[in-house]
Coordinates of C-alpha atoms in Angstrom, one line a residue:
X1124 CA -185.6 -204.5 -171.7
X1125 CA -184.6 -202.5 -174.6
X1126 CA -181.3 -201.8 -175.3
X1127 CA -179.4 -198.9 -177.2
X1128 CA -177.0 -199.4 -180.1
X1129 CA -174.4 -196.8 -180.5
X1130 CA -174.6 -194.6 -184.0
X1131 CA -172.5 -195.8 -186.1
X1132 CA -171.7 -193.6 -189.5
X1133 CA -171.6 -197.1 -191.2
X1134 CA -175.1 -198.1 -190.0
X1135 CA -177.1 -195.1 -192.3
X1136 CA -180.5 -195.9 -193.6
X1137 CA -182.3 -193.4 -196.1
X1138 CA -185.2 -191.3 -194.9
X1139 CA -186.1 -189.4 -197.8
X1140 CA -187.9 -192.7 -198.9
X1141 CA -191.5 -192.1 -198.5
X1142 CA -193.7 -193.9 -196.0
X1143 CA -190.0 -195.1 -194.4
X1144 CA -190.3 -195.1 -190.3
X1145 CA -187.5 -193.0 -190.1
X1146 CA -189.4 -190.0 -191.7
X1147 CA -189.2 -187.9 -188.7
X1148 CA -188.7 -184.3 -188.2
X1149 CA -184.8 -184.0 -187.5
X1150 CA -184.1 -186.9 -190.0
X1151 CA -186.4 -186.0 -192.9
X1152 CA -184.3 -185.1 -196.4
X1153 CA -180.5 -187.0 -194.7
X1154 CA -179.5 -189.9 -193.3
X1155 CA -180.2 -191.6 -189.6
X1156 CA -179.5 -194.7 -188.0
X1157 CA -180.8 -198.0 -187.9
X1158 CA -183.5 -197.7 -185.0
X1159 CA -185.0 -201.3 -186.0
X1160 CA -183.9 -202.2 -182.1
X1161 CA -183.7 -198.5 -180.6
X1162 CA -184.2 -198.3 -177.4
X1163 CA -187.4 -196.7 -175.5
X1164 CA -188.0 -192.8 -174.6
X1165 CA -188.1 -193.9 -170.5
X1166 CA -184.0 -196.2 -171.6
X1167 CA -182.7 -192.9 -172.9
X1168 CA -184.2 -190.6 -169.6
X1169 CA -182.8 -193.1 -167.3
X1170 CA -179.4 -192.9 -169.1
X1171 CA -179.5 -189.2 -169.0
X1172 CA -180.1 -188.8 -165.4
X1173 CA -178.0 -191.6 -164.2
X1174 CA -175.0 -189.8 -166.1
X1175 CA -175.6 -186.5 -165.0
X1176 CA -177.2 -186.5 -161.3
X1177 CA -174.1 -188.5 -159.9
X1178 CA -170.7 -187.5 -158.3
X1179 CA -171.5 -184.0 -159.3
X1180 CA -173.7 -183.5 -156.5
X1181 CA -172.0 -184.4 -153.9
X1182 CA -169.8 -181.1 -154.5
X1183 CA -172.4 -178.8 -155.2
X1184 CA -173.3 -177.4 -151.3
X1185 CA -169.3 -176.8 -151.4
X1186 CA -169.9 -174.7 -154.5
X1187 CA -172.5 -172.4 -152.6
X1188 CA -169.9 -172.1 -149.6
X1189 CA -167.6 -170.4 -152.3
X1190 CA -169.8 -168.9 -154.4
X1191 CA -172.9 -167.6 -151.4
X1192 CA -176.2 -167.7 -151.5
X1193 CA -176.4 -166.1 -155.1
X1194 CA -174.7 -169.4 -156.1
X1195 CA -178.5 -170.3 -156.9
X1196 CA -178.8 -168.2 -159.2
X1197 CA -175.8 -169.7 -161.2
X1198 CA -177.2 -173.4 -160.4
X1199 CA -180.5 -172.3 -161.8
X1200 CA -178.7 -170.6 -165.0
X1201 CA -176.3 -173.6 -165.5
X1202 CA -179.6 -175.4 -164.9
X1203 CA -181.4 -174.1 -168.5
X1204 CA -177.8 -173.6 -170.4
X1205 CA -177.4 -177.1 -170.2
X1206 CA -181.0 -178.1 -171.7
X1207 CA -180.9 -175.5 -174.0
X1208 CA -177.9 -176.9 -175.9
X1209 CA -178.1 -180.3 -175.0
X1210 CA -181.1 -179.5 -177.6
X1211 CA -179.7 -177.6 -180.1
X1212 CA -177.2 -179.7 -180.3
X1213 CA -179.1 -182.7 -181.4
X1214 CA -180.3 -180.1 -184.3
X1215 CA -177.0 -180.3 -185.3
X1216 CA -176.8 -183.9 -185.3
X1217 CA -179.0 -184.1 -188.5
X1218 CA -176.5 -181.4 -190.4
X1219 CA -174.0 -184.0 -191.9
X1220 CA -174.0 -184.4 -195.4
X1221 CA -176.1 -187.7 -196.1
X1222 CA -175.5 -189.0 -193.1
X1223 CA -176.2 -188.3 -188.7
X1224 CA -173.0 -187.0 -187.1
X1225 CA -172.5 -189.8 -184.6
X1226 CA -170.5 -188.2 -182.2
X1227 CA -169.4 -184.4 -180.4
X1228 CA -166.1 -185.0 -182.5
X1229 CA -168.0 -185.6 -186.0
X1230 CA -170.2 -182.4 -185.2
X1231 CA -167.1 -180.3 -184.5
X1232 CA -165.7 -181.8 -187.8
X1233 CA -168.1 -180.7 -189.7
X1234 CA -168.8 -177.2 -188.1
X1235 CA -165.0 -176.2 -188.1
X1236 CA -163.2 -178.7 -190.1
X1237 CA -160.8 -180.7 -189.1
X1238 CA -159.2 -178.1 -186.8
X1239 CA -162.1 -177.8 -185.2
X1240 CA -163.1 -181.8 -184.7
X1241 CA -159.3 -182.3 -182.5
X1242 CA -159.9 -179.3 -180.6
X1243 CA -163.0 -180.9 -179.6
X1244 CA -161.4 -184.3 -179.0
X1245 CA -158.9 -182.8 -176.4
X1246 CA -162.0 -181.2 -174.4
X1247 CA -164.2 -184.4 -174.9
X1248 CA -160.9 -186.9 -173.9
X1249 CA -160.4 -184.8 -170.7
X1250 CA -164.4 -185.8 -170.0
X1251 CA -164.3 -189.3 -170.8
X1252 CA -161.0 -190.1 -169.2
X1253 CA -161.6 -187.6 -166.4
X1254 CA -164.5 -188.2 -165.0
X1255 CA -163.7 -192.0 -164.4
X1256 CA -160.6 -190.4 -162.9
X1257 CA -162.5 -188.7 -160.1
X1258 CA -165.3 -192.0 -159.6
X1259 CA -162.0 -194.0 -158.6
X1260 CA -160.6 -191.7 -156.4
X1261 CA -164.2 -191.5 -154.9
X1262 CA -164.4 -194.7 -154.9
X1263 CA -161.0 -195.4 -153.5
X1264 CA -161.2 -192.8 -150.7
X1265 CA -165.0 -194.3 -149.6
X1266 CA -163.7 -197.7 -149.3
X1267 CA -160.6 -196.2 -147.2
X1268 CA -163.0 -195.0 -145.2
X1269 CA -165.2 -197.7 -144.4
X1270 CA -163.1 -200.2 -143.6
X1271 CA -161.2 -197.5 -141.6
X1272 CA -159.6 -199.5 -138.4
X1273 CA -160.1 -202.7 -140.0
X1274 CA -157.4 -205.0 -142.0
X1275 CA -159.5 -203.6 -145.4
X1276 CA -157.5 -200.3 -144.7
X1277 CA -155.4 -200.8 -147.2
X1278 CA -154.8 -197.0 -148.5
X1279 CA -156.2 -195.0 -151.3
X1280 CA -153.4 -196.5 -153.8
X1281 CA -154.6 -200.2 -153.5
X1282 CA -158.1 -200.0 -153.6
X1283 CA -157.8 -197.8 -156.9
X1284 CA -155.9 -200.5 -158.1
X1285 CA -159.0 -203.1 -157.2
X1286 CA -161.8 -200.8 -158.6
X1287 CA -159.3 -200.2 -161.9
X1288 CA -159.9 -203.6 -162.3
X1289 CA -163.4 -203.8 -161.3
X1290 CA -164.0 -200.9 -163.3
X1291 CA -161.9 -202.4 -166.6
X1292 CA -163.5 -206.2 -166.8
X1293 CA -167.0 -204.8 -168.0
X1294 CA -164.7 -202.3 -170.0
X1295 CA -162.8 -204.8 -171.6
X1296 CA -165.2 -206.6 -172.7
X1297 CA -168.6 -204.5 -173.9
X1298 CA -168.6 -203.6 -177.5
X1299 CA -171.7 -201.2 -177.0
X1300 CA -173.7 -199.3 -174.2
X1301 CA -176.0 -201.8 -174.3
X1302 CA -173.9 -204.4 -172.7
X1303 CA -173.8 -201.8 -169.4
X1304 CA -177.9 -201.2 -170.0
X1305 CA -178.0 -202.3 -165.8
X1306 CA -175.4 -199.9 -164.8
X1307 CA -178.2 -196.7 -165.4
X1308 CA -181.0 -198.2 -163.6
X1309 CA -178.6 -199.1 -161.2
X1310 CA -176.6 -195.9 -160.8
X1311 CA -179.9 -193.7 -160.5
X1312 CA -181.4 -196.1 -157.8
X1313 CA -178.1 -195.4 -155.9
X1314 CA -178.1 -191.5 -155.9
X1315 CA -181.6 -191.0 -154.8
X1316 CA -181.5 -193.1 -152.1
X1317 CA -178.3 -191.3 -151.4
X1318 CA -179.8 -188.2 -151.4
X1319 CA -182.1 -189.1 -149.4
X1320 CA -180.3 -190.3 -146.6
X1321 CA -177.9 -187.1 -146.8
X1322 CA -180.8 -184.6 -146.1
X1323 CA -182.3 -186.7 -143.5
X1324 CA -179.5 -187.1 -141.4
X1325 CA -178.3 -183.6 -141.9
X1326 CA -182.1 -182.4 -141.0
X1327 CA -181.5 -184.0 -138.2
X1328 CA -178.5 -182.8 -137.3
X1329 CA -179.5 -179.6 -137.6
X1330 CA -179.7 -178.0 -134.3
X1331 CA -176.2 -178.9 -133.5
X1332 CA -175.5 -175.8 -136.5
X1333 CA -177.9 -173.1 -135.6
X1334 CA -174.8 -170.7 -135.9
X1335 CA -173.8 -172.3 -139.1
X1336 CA -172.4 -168.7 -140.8
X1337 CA -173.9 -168.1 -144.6
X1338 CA -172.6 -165.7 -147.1
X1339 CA -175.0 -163.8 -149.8
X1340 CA -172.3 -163.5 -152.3
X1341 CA -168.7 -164.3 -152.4
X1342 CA -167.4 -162.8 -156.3
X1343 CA -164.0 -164.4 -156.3
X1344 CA -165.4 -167.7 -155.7
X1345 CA -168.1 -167.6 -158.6
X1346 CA -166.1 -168.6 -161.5
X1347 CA -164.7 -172.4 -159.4
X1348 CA -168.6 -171.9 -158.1
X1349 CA -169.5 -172.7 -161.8
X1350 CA -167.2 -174.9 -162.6
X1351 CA -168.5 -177.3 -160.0
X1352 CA -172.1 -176.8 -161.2
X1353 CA -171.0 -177.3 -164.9
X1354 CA -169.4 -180.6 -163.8
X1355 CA -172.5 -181.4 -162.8
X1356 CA -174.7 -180.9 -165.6
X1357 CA -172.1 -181.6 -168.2
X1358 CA -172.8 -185.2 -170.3
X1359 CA -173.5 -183.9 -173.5
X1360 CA -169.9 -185.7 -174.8
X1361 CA -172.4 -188.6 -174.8
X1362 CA -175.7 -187.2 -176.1
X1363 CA -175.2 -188.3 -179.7
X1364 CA -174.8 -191.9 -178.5
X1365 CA -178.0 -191.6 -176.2
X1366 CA -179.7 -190.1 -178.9
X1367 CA -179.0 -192.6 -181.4
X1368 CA -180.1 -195.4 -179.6
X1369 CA -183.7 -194.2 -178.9
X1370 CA -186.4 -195.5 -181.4
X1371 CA -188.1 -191.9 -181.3
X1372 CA -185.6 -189.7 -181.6
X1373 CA -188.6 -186.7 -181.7
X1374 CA -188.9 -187.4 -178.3
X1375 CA -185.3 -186.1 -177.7
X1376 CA -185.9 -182.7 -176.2
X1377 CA -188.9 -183.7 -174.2
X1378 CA -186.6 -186.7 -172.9
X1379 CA -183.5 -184.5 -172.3
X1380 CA -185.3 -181.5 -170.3
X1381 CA -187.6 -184.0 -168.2
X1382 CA -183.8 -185.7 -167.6
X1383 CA -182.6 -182.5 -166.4
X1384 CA -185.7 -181.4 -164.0
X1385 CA -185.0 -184.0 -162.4
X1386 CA -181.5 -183.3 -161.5
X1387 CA -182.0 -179.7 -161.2
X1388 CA -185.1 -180.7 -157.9
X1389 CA -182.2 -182.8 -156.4
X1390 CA -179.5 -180.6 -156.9
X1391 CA -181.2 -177.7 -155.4
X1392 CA -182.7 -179.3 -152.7
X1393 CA -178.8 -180.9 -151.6
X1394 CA -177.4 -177.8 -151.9
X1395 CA -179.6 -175.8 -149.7
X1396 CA -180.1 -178.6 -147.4
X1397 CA -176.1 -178.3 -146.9
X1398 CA -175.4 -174.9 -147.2
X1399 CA -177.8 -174.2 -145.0
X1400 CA -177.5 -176.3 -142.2
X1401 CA -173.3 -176.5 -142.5
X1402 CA -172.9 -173.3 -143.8
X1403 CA -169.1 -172.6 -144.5
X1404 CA -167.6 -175.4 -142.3
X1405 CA -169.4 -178.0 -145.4
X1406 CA -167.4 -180.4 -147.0
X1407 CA -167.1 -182.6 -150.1
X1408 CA -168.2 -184.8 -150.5
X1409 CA -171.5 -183.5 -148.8
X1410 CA -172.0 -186.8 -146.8
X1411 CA -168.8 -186.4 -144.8
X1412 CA -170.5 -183.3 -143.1
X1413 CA -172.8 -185.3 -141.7
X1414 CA -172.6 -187.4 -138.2
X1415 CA -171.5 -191.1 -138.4
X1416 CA -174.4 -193.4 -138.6
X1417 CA -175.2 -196.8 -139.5
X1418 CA -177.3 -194.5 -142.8
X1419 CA -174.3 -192.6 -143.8
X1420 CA -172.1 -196.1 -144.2
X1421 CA -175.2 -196.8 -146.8
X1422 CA -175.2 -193.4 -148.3
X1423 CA -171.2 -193.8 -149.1
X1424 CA -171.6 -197.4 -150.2
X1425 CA -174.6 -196.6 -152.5
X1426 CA -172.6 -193.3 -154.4
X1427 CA -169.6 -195.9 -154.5
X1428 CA -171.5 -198.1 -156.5
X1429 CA -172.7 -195.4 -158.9
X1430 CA -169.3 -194.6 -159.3
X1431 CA -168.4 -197.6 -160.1
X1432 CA -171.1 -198.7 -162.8
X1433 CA -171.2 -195.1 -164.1
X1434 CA -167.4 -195.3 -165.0
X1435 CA -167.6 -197.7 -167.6
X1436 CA -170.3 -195.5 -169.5
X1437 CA -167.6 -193.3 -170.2
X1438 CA -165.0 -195.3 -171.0
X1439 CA -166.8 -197.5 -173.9
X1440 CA -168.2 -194.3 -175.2
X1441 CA -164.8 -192.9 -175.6
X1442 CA -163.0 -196.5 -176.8
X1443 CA -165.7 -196.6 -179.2
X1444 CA -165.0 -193.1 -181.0
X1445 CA -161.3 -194.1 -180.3
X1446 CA -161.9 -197.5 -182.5
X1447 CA -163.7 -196.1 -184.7
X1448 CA -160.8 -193.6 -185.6
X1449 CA -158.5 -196.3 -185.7
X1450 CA -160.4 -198.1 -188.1
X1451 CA -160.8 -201.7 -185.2
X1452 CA -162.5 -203.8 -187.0
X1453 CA -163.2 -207.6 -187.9
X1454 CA -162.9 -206.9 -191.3
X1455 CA -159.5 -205.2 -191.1
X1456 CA -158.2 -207.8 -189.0
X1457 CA -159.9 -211.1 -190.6
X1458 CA -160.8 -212.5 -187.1
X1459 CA -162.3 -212.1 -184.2
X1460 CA -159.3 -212.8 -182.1
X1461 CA -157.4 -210.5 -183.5
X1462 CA -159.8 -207.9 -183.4
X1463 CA -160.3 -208.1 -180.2
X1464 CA -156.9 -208.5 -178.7
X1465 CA -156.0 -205.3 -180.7
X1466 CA -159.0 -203.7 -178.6
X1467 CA -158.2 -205.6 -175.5
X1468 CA -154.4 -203.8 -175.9
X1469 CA -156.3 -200.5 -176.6
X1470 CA -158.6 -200.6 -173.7
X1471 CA -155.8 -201.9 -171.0
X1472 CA -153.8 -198.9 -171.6
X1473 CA -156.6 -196.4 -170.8
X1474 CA -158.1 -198.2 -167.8
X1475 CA -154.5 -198.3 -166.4
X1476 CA -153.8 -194.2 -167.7
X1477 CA -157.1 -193.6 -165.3
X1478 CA -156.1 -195.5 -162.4
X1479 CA -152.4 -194.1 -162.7
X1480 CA -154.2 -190.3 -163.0
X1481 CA -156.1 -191.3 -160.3
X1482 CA -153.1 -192.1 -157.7
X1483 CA -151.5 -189.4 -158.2
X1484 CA -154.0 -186.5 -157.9
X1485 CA -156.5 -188.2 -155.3
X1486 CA -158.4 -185.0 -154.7
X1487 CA -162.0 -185.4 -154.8
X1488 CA -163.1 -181.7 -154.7
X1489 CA -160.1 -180.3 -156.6
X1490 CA -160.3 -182.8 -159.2
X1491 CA -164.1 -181.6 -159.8
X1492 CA -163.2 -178.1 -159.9
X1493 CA -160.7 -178.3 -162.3
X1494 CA -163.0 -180.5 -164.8
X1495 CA -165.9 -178.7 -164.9
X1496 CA -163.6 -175.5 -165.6
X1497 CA -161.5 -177.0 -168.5
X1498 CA -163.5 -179.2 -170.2
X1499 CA -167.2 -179.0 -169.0
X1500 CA -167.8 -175.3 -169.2
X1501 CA -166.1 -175.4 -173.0
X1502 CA -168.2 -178.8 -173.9
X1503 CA -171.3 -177.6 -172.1
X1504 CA -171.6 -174.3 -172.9
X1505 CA -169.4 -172.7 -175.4
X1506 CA -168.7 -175.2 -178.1
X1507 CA -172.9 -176.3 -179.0
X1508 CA -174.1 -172.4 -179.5
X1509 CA -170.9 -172.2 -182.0
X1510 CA -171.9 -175.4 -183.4
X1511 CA -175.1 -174.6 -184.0
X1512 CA -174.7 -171.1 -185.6
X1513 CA -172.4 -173.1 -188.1
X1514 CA -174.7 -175.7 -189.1
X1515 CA -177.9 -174.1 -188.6
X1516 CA -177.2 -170.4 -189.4
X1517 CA -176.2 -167.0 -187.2
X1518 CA -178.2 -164.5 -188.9
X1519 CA -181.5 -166.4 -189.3
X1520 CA -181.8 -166.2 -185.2
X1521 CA -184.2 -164.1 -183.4
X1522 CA -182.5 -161.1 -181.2
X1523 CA -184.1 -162.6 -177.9
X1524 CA -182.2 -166.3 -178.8
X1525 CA -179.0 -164.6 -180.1
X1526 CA -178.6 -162.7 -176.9
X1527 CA -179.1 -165.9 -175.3
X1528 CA -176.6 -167.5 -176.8
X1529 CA -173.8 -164.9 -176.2
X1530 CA -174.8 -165.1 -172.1
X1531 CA -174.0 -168.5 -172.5
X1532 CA -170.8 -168.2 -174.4
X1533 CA -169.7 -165.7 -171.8
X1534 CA -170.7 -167.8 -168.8
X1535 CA -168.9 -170.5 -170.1
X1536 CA -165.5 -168.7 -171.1
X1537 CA -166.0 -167.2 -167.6
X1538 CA -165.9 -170.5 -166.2
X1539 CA -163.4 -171.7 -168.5
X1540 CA -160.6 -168.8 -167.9
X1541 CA -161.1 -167.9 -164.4
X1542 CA -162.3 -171.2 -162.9
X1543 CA -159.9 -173.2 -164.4
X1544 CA -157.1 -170.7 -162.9
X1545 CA -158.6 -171.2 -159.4
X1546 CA -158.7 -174.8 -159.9
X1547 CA -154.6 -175.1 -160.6
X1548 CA -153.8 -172.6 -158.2
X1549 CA -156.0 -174.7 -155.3
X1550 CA -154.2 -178.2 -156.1
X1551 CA -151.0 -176.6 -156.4
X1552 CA -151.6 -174.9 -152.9
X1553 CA -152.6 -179.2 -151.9
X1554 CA -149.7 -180.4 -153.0
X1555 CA -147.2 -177.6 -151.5
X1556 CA -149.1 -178.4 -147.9
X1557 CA -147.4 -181.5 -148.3
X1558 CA -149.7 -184.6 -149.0
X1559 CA -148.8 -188.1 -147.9
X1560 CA -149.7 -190.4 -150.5
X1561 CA -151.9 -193.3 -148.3
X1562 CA -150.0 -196.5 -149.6

């Protein structure tokens, strides 16, 4: 099995040497990677779906109860806003001076300066730090509910506490994604099958909902709407890593779009499938809508263990960036020990900042929401059409793409402003209703 390496500025290799196999289109006249061991085209699609059709989906017939019917059209637009600069920004990737901008935080550096590379960081921490936040508490809340009756009810606080720990020993220890290469293969196994299952039993479940009520539009409920679906397509944080680690990088765009096709089939076809049937009484996640079945128990335990092995994706992509900042190295330290128990230190404190987070906002839905407003809709949408006018050039754009852009600017900052309002205002309104933290 191939494996991917993460960039790292430090491993640079010339490709304005002629006849070198790194003489590609984006890299020609700078600086790439090493791709001696880069993983293959099919490694880097697998990644890309495993990281993006996961927990997000299970919100998304939710997201057409608030937003209506006409939510589809903002699935479908969030759909080719996310391909669009999930490609662009790879363009920007190859705009560093003498060197590939490794990461969303080096492209921000050098598009906006410094300034510009911590304003970045805060969006991209609340993504890599986040999203494990909400697989726990998914996690957490599933295994609550399995062992429901049973002396494995132990509350939502302890068994965020077990899958912290779970979670944190692959953490701990992986220096690179490569040492997680299983959790992709893995994770995307698990959320077809749980599709799947979903549709089936809520296919056949439905003539129990013939009078299911549907709305065309709901306006109020767009902007959360999108903030949901953004959350769902948002993994762009980690495209520079992915992309680093492929041996063709050329095959980026045609790798990244396929990726998202994908997602786009399933995420349609879950979010009619339970809009349609449950209309406004659906829930999320979408699987609790369903009847109780032997094939629902399998459908929570398979997304629980794509929560689980997805979570540590994020986490070593952001430690890495994190040590890499912090200059963690063997050679700074003079020894492996040390090294690593400098890292070890690191890396304890985050896992346990996540499970802490976790505990004390266990709310699935809202948790999404609020996300995929703040962070995902900036990361997703806004930030790579700024990038890329900076590094590639505003006036040198075709009308027809330039108008494109601004749609996507203003969906985003729609998202960003409104949804993100909606979002506080909701878990505010669930905490003021009193919740009673299961200990």
């Amino acid at each position: 099995m191939s494996s991917i390496k993460i960039a790292k500025t430090s491993d640079v290799v010339s490709t304005s040497t002629n006849g070198s196999v790194h003489d590609y289109e984006f890299g020609r006249g700078g600086c790439d990677v090493d791709r001696t061991n880069g993983a293959s085209s099919w490694y880097a699609y697998f990644n890309i779906v495993c990281l993006i059709a996961g927990t997000g989906m299970l919100g998304l017939p939710l997201a057409l109860k608030k937003g209506g019917w006409a939510g589809l059209v903002m699935l479908i637009l969030a759909w080719w806003m996310s391909s669009y600069t999930g490609v662009i920004m790879q363009k920007c990737m190859y705009k560093g001076k003498n060197r590939r901008l490794a990461s969303y935080k080096e492209i921000a550096t050098e598009s906006f300066g410094a300034i510009g590379g911590w304003v970045s960081f805060f969006f991209t921490t609340w993504i890599y730090l986040g999203t494990p936040v909400l697989y726990l508490v998914l996690a957490a809340q599933n295994l609550n509910q399995l062992c429901a009756g049973t002396a494995g009810e132990i509350g939502n606080l302890a068994w965020t506490i077990i899958w912290c720990t779970v979670v944190g020993i692959p953490f701990l220890f992986a220096k690179s994604l490569n040492n997680v290469a299983w959790t992709s293969f893995t994770g995307l196994f698990a959320v077809m099958i749980t599709i799947l299952i979903t549709i089936i039993l809520a296919g056949i479940d439905a003539p129990n909902h013939t009078d299911s009520h549907k709305d065309n539009i709901i306006w109020e409920g767009f902007p959360v709407a999108l903030a949901t679906m953004s959350f769902s397509f948002g993994a762009n944080v980690v495209y520079p890593n992915i992309e680093g680690g492929m041996k063709k990088p050329q095959q980026w765009r045609v790798v990244l779009v396929g990726a998202m096709c994908l997602c786009a089939v399933m995420y349609i076809a879950i979010s009619v499938c339970g809009y349609y049937i449950y209309g406004t009484d659906v829930v999320s996640p979408i699987y609790n809508s369903v009847p109780s079945s032997p094939a629902r128990i399998v459908a929570i335990v398979l997304i629980t263990i794509n929560s689980v092995v997805s979570a540590p994706i994020l986490l070593i992509s952001f430690a890495l960036d994190v040590e890499d900042m912090l200059n963690i190295t063997i050679e700074r330290y003079g020894s492996k020990t040390k090294e690593f128990l400098v890292r070890a230190a690191l890396r304890s404190s985050l896992i346990v900042f996540v499970g802490a987070i976790g505990i004390l906002i266990p709310f699935f839905d809202l948790l999404m929401s609020l996300l995929g407003a703040f962070s995902n809709c900036a990361i997703v949408f806004v930030f790579p059409v700024l990038f890329y006018w900076r590094l590639t050039g505003f006036r040198n754009k075709p009308f027809y793409e330039l108008g494109w852009n601004f749609l996507i600017i203003l969906v985003g900052l729609v998202g960003l402003i409104f949804g993100t309002k909606t979002a506080i205002e909701d878990l505010i309104a669930a905490f003021s209703d009193g919740y009673d933290y299961q200990i």
